[in-house]
PDB file of C-alpha atoms and ligand atoms in Angstrom:
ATOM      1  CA  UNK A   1       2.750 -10.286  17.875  1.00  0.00           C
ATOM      2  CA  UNK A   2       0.999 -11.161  14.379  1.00  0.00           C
ATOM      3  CA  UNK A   3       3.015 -12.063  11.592  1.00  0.00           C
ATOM      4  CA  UNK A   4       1.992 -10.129   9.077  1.00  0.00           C
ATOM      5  CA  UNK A   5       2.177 -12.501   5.404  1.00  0.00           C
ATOM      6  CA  UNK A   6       1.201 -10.016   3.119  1.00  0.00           C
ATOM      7  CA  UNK A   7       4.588  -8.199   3.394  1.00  0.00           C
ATOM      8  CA  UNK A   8       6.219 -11.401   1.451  1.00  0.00           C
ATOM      9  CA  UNK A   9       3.024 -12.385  -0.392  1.00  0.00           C
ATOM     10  CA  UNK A  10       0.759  -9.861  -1.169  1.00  0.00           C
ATOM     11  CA  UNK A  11      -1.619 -12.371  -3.632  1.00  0.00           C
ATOM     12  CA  UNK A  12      -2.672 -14.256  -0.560  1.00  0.00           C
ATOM     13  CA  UNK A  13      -6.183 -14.664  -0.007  1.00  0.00           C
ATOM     14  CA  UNK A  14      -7.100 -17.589   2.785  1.00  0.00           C
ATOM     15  CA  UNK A  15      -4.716 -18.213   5.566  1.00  0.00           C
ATOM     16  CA  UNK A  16      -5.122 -20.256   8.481  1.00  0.00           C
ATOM     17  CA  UNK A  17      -4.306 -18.592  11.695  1.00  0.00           C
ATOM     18  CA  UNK A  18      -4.329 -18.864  15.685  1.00  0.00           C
ATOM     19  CA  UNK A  19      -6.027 -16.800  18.134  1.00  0.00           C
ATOM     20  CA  UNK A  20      -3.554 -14.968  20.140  1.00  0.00           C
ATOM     21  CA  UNK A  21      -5.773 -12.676  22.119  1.00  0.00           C
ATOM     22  CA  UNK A  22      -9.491 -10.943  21.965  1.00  0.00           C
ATOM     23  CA  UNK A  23     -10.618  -7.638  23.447  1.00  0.00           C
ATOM     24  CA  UNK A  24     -14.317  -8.227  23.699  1.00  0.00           C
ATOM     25  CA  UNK A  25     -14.737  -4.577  25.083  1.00  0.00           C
ATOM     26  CA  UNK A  26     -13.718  -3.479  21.092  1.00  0.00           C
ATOM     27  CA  UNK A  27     -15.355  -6.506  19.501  1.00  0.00           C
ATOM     28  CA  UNK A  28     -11.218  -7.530  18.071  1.00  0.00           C
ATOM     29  CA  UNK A  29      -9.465 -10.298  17.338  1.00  0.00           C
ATOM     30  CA  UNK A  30      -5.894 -10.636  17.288  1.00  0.00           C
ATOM     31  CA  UNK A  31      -4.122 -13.504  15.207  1.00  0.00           C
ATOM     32  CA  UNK A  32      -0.642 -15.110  14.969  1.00  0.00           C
ATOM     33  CA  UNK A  33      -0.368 -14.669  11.282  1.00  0.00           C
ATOM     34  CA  UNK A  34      -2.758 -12.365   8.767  1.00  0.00           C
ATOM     35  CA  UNK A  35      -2.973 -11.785   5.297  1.00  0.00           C
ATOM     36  CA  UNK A  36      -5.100  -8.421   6.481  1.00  0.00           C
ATOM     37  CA  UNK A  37      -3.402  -5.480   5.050  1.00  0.00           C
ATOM     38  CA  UNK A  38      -3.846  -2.976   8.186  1.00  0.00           C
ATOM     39  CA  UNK A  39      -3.808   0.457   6.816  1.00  0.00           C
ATOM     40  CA  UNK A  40      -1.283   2.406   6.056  1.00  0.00           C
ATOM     41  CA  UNK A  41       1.274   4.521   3.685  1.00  0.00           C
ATOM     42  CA  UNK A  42      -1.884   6.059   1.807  1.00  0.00           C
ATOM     43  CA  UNK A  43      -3.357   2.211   1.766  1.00  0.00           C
ATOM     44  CA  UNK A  44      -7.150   1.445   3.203  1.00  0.00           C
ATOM     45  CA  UNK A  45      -7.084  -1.673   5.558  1.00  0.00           C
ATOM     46  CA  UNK A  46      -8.891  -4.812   3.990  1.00  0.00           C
ATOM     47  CA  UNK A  47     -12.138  -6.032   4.642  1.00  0.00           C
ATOM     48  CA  UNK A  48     -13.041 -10.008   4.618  1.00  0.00           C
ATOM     49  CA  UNK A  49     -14.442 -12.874   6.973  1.00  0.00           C
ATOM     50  CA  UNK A  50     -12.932 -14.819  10.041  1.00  0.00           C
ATOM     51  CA  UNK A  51     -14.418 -18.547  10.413  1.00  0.00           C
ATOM     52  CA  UNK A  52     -13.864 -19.347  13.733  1.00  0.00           C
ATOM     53  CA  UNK A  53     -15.581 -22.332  16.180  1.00  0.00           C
ATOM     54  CA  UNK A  54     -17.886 -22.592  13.169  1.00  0.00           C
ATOM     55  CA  UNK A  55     -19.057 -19.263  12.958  1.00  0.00           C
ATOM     56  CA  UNK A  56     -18.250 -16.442   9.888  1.00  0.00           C
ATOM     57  CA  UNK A  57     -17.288 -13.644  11.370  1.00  0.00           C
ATOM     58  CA  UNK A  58     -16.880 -10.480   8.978  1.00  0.00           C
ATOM     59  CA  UNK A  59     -13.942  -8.561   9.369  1.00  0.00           C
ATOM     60  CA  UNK A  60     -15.139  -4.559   9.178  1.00  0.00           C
ATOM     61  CA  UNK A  61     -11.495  -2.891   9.594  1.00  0.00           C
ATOM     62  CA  UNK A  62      -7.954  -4.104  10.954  1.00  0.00           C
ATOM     63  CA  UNK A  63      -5.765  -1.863  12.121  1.00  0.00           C
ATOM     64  CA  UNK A  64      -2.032  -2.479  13.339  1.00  0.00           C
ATOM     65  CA  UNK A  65      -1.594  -1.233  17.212  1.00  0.00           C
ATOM     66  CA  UNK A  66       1.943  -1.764  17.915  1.00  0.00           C
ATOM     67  CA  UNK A  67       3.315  -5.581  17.037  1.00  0.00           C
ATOM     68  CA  UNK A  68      -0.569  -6.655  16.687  1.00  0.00           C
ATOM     69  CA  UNK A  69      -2.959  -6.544  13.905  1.00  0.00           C
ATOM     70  CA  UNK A  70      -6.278  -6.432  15.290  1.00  0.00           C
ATOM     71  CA  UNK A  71      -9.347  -7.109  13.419  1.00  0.00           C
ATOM     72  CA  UNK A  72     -12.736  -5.734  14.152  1.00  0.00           C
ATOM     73  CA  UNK A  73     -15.632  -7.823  14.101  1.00  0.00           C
ATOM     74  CA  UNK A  74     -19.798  -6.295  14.301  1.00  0.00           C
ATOM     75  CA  UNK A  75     -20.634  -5.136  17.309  1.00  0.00           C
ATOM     76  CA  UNK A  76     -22.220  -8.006  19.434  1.00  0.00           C
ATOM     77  CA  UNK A  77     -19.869 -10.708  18.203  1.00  0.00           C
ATOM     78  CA  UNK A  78     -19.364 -13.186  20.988  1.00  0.00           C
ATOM     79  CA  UNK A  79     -15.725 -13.998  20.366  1.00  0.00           C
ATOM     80  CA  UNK A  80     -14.429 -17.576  20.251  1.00  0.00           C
ATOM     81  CA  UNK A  81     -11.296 -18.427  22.984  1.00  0.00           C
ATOM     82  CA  UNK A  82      -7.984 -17.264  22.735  1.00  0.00           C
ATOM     83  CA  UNK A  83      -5.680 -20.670  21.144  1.00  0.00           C
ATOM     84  CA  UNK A  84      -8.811 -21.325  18.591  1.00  0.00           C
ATOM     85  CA  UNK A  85      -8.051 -21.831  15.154  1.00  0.00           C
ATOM     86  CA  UNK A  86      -9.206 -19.181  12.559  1.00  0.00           C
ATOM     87  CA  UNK A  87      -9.368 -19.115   8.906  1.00  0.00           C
ATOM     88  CA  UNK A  88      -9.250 -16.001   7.101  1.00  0.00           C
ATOM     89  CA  UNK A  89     -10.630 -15.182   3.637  1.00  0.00           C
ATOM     90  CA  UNK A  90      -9.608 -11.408   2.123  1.00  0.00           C
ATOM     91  CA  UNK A  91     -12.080  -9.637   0.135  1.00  0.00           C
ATOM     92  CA  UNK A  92      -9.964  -9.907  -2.869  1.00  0.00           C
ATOM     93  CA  UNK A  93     -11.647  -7.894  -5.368  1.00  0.00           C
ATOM     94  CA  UNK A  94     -11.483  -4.767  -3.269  1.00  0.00           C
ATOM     95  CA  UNK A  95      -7.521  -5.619  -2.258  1.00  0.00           C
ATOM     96  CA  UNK A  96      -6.193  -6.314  -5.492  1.00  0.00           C
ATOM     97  CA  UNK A  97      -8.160  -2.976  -6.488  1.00  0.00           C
ATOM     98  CA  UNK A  98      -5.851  -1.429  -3.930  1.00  0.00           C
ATOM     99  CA  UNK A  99      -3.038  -3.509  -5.225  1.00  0.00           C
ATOM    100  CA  UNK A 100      -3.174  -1.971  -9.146  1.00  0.00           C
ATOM    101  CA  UNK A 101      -3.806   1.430  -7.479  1.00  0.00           C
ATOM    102  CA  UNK A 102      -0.946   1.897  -5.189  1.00  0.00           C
ATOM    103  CA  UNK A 103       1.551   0.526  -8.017  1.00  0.00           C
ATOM    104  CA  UNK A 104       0.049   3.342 -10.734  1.00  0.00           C
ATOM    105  CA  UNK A 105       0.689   5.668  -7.368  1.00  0.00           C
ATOM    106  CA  UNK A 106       4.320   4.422  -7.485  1.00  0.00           C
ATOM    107  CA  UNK A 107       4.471   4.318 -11.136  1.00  0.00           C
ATOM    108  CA  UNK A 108       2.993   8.207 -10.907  1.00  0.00           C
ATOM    109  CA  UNK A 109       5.807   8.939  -8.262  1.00  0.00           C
ATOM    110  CA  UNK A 110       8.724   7.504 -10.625  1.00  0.00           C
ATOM    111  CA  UNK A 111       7.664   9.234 -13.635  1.00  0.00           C
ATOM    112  CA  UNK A 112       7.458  12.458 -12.229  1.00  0.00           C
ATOM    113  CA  UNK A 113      10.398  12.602  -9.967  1.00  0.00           C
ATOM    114  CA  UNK A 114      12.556  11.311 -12.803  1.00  0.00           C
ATOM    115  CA  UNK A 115      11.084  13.926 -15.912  1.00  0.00           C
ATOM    116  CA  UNK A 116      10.159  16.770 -13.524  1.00  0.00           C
ATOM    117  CA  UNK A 117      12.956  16.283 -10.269  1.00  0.00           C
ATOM    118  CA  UNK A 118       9.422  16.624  -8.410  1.00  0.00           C
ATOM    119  CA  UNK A 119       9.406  14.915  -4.688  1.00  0.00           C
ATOM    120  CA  UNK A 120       6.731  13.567  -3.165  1.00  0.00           C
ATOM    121  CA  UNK A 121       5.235  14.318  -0.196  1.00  0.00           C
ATOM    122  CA  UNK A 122       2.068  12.230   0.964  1.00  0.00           C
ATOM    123  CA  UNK A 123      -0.774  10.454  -0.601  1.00  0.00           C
ATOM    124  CA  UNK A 124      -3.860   8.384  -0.147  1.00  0.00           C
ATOM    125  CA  UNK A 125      -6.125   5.786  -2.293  1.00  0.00           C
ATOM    126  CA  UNK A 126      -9.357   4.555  -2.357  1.00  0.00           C
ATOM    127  CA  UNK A 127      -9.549   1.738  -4.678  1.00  0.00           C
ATOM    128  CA  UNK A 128      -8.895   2.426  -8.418  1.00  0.00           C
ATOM    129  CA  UNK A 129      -9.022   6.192  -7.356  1.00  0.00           C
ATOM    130  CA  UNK A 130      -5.873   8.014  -6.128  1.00  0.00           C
ATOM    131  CA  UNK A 131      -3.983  11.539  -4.986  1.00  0.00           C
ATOM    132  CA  UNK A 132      -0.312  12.164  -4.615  1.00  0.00           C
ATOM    133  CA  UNK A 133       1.270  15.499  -3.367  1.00  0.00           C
ATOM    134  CA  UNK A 134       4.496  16.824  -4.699  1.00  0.00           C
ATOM    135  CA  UNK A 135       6.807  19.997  -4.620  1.00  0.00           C
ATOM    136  CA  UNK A 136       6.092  20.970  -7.773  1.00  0.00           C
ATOM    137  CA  UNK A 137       6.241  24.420  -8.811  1.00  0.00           C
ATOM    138  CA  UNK A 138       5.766  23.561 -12.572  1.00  0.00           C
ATOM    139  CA  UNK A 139       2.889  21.734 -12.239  1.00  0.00           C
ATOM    140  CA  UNK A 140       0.038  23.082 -14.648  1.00  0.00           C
ATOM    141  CA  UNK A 141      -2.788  22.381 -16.740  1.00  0.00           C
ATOM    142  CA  UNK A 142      -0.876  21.409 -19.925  1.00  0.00           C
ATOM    143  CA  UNK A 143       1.385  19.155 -18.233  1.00  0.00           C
ATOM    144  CA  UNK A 144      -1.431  17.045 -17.356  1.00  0.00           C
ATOM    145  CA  UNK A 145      -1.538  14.915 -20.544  1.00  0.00           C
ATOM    146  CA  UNK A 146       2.261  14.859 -20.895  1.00  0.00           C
ATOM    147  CA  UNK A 147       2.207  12.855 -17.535  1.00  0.00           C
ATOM    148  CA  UNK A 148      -0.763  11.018 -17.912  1.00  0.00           C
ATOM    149  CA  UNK A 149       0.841   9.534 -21.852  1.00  0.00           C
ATOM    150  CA  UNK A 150       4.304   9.093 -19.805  1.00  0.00           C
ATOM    151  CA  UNK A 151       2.922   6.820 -16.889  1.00  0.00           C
ATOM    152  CA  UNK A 152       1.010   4.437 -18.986  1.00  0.00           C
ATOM    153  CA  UNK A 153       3.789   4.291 -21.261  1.00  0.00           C
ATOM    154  CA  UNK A 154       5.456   3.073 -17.965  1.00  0.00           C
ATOM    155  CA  UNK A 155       3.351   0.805 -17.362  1.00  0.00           C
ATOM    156  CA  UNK A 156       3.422  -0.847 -21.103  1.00  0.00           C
ATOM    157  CA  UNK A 157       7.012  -1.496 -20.694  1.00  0.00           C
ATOM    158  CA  UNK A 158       5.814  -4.698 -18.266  1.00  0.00           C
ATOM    159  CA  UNK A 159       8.130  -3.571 -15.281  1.00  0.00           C
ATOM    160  CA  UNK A 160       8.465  -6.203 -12.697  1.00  0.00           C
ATOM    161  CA  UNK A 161       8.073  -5.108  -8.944  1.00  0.00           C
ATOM    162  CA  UNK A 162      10.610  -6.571  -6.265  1.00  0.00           C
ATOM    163  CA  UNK A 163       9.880  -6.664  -2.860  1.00  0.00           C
ATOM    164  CA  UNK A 164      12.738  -6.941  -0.323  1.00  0.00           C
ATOM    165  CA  UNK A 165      13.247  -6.647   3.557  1.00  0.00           C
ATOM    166  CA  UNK A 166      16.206  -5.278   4.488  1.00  0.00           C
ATOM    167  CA  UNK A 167      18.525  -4.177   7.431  1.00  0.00           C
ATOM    168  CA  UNK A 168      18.420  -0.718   8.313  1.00  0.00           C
ATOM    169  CA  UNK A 169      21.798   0.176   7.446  1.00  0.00           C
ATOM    170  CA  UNK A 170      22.040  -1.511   4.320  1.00  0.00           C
ATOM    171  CA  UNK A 171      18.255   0.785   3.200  1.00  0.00           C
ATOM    172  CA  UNK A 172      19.537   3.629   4.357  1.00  0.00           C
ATOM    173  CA  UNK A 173      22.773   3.573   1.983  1.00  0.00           C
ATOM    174  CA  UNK A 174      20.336   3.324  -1.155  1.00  0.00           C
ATOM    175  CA  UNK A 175      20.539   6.675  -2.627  1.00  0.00           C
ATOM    176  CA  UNK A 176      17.023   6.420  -4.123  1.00  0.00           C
ATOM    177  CA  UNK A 177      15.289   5.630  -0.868  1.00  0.00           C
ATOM    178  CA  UNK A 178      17.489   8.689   1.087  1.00  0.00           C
ATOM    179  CA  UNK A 179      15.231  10.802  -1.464  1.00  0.00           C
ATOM    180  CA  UNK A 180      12.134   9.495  -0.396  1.00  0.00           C
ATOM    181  CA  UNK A 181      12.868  10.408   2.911  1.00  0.00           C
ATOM    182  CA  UNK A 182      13.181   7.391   4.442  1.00  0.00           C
ATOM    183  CA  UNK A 183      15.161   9.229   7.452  1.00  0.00           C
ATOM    184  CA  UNK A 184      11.650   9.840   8.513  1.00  0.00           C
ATOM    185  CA  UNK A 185      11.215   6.230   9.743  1.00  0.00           C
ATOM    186  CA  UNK A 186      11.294   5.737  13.777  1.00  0.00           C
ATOM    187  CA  UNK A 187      15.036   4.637  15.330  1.00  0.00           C
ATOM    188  CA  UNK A 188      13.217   1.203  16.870  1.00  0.00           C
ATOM    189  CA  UNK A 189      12.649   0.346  13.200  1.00  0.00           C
ATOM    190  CA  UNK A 190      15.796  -2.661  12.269  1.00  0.00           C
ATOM    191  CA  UNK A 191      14.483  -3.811   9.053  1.00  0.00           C
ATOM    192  CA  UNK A 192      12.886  -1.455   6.095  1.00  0.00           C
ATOM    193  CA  UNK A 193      10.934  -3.372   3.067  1.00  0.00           C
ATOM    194  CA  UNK A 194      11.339  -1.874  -0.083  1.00  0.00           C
ATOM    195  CA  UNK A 195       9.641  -1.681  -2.793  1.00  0.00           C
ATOM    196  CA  UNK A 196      11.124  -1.206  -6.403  1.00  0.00           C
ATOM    197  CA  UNK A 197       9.464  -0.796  -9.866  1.00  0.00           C
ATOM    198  CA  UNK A 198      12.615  -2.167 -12.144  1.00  0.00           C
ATOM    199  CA  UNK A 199      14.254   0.604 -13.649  1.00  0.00           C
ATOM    200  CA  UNK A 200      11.698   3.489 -12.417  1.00  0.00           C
ATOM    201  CA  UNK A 201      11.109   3.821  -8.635  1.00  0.00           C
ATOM    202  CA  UNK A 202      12.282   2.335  -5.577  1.00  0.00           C
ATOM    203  CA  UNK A 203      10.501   3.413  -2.209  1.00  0.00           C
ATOM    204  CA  UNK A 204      10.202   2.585   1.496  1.00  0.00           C
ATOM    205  CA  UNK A 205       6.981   0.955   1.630  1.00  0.00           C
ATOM    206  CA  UNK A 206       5.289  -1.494   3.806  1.00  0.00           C
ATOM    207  CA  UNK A 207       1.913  -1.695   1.219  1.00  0.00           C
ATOM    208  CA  UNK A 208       0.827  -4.429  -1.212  1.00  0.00           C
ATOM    209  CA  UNK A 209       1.522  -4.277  -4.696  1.00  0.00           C
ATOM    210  CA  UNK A 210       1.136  -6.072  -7.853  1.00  0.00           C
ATOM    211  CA  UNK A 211       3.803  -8.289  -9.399  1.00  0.00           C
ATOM    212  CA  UNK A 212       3.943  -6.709 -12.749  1.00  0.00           C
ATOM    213  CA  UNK A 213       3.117  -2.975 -14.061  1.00  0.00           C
ATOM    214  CA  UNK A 214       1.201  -5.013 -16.507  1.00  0.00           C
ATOM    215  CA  UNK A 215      -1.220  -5.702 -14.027  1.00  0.00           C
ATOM    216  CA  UNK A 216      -2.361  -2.106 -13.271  1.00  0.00           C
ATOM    217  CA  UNK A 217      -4.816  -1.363 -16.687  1.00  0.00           C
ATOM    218  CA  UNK A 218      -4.972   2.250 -17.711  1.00  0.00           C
ATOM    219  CA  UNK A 219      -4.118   5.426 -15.431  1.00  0.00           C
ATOM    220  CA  UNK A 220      -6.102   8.606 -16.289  1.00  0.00           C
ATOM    221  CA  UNK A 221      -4.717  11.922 -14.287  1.00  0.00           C
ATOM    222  CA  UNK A 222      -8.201  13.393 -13.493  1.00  0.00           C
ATOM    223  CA  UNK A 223      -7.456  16.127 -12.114  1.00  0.00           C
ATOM    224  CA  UNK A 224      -4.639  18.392  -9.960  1.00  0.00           C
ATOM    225  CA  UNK A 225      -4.924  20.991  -7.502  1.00  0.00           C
ATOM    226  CA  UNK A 226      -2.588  23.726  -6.312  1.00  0.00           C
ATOM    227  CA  UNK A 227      -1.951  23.633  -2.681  1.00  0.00           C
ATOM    228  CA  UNK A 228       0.013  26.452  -2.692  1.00  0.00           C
ATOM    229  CA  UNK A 229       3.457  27.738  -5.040  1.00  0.00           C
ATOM    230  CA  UNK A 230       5.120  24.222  -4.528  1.00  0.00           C
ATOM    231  CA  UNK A 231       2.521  21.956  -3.426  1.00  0.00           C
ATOM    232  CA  UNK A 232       0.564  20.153  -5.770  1.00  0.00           C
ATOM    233  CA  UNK A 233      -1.871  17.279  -5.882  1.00  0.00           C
ATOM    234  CA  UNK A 234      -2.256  14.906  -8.378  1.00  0.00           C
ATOM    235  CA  UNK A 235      -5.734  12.996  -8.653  1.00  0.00           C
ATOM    236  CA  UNK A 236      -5.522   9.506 -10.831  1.00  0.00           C
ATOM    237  CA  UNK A 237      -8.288   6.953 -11.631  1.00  0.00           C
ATOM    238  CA  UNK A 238      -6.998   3.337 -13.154  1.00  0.00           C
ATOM    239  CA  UNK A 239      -9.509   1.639 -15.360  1.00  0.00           C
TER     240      UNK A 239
HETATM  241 ZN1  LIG B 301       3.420   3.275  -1.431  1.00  0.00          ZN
END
């Protein structure tokens, strides 16, 4: 099982870890404790380097496979022993990329749902690029502006972002989160992490965010596409 820190601190960027277990037939290492987001919600996994036994090991993809976070060395790594310390260094740039463009996402989501009553219904990022999909039947061209001025007025107000674990039953009496379907999450799961812009949006999520909207620079909504009557797609860069 690998703790996984970034859930409480997502501006971690070295951690020191233990070897748990390697499966040399996938070239993967799994850890007690990571700071390697592992995919996710919309969110690519991080990239980085391992140092272990004195090597530099770079970290190509991690990917959660039940309680484990595995991360995937280059093919022909001869892995160090199981018990062997690590120390693990993100590829921050790239991460907090992620981190500015999953909170506009969020911000996007907010701002919509409360001036339009639009829901969402998936996304994905890449970083400082974005999509979001929403039943939204009113979704046009000329709209495109009025949300673009209204999210980055969002983000001027300086909203801070709170992170908190919580039981099951106590999530699932938050009005807001019932919305964003959170009754979609498996019955093993006992504790839900939320994530809530103050005052704008408050989701299920188990991604990494920034602290502050003032973090997140500029959101431009590029472009949208009609997936249908309802479904719509937002496309956002942040600069
Ligand atoms: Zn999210």
């Amino acid at each position: 099982m690998t703790e996984l820190l970034y859930q409480t601190d997502s501006y971690l960027k070295e951690f020191e870890a233990v070897i748990q277990r390697t499966d040399s037939e996938r070239g993967a290492v799994v850890l007690d404790r990571t700071a390697f987001y592992p995919g996710g919600g919309g969110q690519p996994c991080d990239l980085g380097v391992l140092r272990m036994g004195g090597s530099e090991f770079r970290v190509e993809k991690a990917k959660k496979e039940g309680e484990d976070v595995l991360h995937f060395l280059p093919v022909g790594s001869v892995l160090p022993e199981s018990g062997a310390a690590a120390q693990g260094s993100l590829d921050w740039e790239r991460r907090y990329q992620l981190m500015r463009t999953h909170t506009a996402l969020h911000v996007l989501c907010g701002t919509v749902f409360r001036d339009y009553g639009a829901q969402v219904t998936g996304g994905d990022m890449e970083p400082l690029k974005g999509r979001m999909d929403f039943e939204f039947e009113r979704m046009q061209a000329g709209l495109v502006h009025e949300i673009e001025a209204a999210v980055n007025r969002e983000i001027a107000q300086v909203r801070s972002l709170k992170i908190q674990i919580l039981p099951r039953e106590q999530a699932f009496q938050i009005p807001d989160l019932i919305r964003t379907k959170i009754n979609l999450l498996p019955e093993g799961i006992q504790f839900v992490r939320t994530v809530e812009i103050e005052g704008l949006d408050l989701q299920a999520d188990g991604g990494t965010h920034v602290r502050n909207t003032s973090e997140v620079g500029r959101v431009r909504v590029v472009d949208y596409k009609s997936k249908g009557a309802i479904n719509k797609r937002i496309y956002i860069e942040v600069v």
